[in-house]
CSV table of C-alpha atoms in Angstrom, one decimal:
chain,number,residue,atom,x,y,z
A,136,VAL,CA,-18.6,43.5,144.1
A,137,ILE,CA,-18.0,40.5,146.1
A,138,VAL,CA,-14.7,41.0,148.3
A,139,ILE,CA,-12.8,38.1,149.0
A,140,GLY,CA,-10.4,38.4,151.5
A,141,GLY,CA,-8.4,37.7,154.9
A,142,GLY,CA,-7.2,34.0,155.2
A,143,VAL,CA,-9.5,33.2,152.7
A,144,ALA,CA,-7.7,35.2,150.3
A,145,LYS,CA,-4.8,33.1,149.8
A,146,ALA,CA,-6.4,30.7,148.5
A,147,GLY,CA,-6.9,33.2,145.2
A,148,GLY,CA,-7.3,32.4,141.7
A,149,LEU,CA,-8.7,28.9,142.9
A,150,LEU,CA,-11.1,30.1,145.5
A,151,LEU,CA,-12.3,33.4,142.7
A,152,GLU,CA,-12.8,30.5,140.2
A,153,GLN,CA,-14.9,28.2,142.0
A,154,ALA,CA,-16.7,31.4,143.4
A,155,ARG,CA,-17.9,32.5,140.4
A,156,ILE,CA,-18.8,28.6,139.2
A,157,THR,CA,-21.2,28.3,142.2
A,158,MET,CA,-22.7,31.8,141.7
A,159,GLU,CA,-23.8,31.2,138.1
A,160,ALA,CA,-25.2,27.5,139.1
A,161,LEU,CA,-27.2,29.4,142.2
A,162,ALA,CA,-28.3,33.3,141.4
A,163,MET,CA,-30.6,34.5,139.1
A,164,ALA,CA,-28.8,35.7,135.6
A,165,GLN,CA,-30.1,39.1,135.7
A,166,PRO,CA,-28.8,40.4,139.3
A,167,LEU,CA,-25.0,38.5,139.1
A,168,LYS,CA,-24.7,40.2,135.5
A,169,GLY,CA,-23.0,43.1,137.1
A,170,VAL,CA,-21.3,41.1,139.8
A,171,ARG,CA,-17.7,41.5,140.3
A,172,LEU,CA,-15.2,38.9,142.3
A,173,ALA,CA,-12.2,40.4,143.7
A,174,VAL,CA,-9.7,39.3,146.5
A,175,SER,CA,-9.2,41.9,148.9
A,176,GLU,CA,-5.6,43.8,149.1
A,177,LEU,CA,-5.8,44.2,152.4
A,178,GLY,CA,-5.0,40.9,153.0
A,179,ASP,CA,-5.4,39.8,156.9
A,180,PHE,CA,-6.9,43.2,157.7
A,181,ALA,CA,-10.1,43.2,155.1
A,182,GLY,CA,-12.5,42.1,157.9
A,183,ALA,CA,-11.5,44.5,160.6
A,184,VAL,CA,-11.1,47.6,158.3
A,185,GLY,CA,-14.5,46.7,157.0
A,186,MET,CA,-15.8,46.3,160.5
A,187,VAL,CA,-14.3,49.5,161.3
A,188,ALA,CA,-16.3,50.9,157.8
A,189,ARG,CA,-19.7,49.3,158.8
A,190,LEU,CA,-19.3,50.8,162.5
A,191,THR,CA,-18.5,54.2,161.2
A,192,GLU,CA,-21.3,54.2,158.9
A,193,ALA,CA,-23.8,52.7,161.5
A,194,GLU,CA,-22.5,55.7,164.1
A,195,GLN,CA,-23.5,58.5,161.4
A,196,GLY,CA,-26.5,56.9,161.0
A,197,ARG,CA,-26.4,56.1,157.5
A,198,GLY,CA,-26.6,52.3,158.5
């Protein structure tokens, strides 16, 4: 899953459709098969929440 979040997510469906078109043009078909694009439900806080999650994983030795 590729999550589009923060201020960029406000473009919604238009952005997702263009991202999907670009991915299909540039990516290899097999690895792309299971990839899904989604707009974050966290809105402007998506980046901050992701950063905290990543830092927590790194601190616990999982990253």
